Short mmCIF file of C-alpha atoms in Angstrom, two decimals:
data_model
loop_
_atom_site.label_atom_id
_atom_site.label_comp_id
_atom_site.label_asym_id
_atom_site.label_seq_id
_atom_site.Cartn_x
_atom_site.Cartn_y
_atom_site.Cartn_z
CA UNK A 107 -14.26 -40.77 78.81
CA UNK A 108 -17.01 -39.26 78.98
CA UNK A 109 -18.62 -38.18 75.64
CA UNK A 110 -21.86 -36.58 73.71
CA UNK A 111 -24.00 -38.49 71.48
CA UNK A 112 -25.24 -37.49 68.29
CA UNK A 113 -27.31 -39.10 65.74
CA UNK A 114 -25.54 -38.37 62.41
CA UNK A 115 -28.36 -38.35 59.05
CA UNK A 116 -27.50 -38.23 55.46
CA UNK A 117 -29.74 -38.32 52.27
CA UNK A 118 -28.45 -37.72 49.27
CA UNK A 119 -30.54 -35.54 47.31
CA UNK A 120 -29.49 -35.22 43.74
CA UNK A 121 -26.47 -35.78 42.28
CA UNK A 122 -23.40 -33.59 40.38
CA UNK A 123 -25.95 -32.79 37.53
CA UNK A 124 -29.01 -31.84 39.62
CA UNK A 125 -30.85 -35.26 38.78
CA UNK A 126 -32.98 -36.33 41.51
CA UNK A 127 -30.84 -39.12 43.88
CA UNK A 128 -31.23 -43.06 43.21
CA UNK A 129 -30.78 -43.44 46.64
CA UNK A 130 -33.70 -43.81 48.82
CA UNK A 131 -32.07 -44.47 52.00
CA UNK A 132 -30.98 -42.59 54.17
CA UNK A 133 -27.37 -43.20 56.12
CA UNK A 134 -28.34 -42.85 60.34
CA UNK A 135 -25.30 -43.62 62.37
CA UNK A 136 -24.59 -42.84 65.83
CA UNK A 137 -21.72 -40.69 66.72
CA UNK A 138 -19.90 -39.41 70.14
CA UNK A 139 -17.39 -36.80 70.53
CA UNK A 140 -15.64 -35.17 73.52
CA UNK A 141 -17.09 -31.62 72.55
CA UNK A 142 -20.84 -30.24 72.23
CA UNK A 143 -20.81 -29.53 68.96
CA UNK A 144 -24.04 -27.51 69.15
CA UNK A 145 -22.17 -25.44 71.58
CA UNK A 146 -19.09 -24.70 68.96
CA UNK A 147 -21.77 -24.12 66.35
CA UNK A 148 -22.98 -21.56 68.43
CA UNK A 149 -20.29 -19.67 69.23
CA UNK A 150 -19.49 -19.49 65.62
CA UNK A 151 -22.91 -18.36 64.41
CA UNK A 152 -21.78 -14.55 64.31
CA UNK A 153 -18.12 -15.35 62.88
CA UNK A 154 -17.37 -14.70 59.29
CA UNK A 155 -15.97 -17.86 58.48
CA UNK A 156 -17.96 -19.48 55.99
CA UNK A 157 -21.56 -19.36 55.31
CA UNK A 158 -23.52 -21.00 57.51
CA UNK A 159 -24.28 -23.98 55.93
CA UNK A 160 -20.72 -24.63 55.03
CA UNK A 161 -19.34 -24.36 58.26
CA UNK A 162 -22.16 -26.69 60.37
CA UNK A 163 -20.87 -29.12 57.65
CA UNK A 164 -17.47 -28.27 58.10
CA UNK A 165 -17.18 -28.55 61.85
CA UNK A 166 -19.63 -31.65 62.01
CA UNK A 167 -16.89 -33.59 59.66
CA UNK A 168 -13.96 -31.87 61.42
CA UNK A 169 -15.42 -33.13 64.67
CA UNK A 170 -16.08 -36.01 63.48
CA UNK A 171 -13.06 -37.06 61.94
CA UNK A 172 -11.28 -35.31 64.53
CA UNK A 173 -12.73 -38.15 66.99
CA UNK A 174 -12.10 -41.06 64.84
CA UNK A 175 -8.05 -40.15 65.10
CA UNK A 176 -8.01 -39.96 68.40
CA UNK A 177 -9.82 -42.94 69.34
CA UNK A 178 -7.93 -44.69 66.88
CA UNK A 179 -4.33 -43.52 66.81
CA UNK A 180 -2.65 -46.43 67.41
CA UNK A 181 -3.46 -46.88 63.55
CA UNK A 182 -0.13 -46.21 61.65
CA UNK A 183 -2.37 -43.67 58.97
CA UNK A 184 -3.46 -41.88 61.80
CA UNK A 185 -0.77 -41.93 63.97
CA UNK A 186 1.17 -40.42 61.12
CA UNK A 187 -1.40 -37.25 60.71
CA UNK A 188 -2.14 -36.75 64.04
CA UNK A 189 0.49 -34.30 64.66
CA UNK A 190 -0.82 -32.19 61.74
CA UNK A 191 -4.40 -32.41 62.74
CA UNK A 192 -3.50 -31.05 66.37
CA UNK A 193 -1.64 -28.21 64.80
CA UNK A 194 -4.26 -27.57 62.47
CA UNK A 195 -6.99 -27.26 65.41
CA UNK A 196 -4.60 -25.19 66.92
CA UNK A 197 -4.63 -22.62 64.30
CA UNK A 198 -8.34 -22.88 63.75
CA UNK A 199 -8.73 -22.59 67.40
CA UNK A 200 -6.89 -18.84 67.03
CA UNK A 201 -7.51 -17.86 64.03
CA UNK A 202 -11.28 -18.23 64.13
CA UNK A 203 -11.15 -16.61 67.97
CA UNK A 204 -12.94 -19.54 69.69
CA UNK A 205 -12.66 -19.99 73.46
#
């Protein structure tokens, strides 16, 4: 299959309190997933669901989890919550009006 390649980076900044991090490092991964993510970003940008912030973080993880199931579903955990995942894209997919 044929899939996109993204360079995931996280640094965390400060913790629960607002106290700079103790981490200096950064976590840089590479990720793939069937969909251009960019290109579902973008066709959110004028929806109303969630600020913008929140949802480039929530459909980065979605995506990203979303992946990990199905590449790995012959894993009894995921195997068992597959069927709810694809029902819950399914409703996101309407509800949120994306094509």
């Amino acid at each position: 299959m044929k899939q996109h390649e993204y360079q995931i980076s996280v640094k965390h900044v400060k913790n629960q309190h607002g106290e700079p991090s103790v981490y200096s490092d950064a976590l840089v991964f590479t990720a793939y997933n069937h969909d251009d993510i960019f290109h579902i970003l973008e066709r959110l940008k004028d929806s109303d669901f969630l600020e913008e912030e929140k949802r480039q973080a929530f459909i980065i993880g979605l995506k990203l989890f979303g992946e990990t199931l199905l590449e790995n579903k012959e894993i009894p955990l995921f195997k068992a919550f597959l069927p709810q995942f694809i029902t819950f894209i399914k409703e996101f997919k309407a509800s949120s009006q994306i094509k």
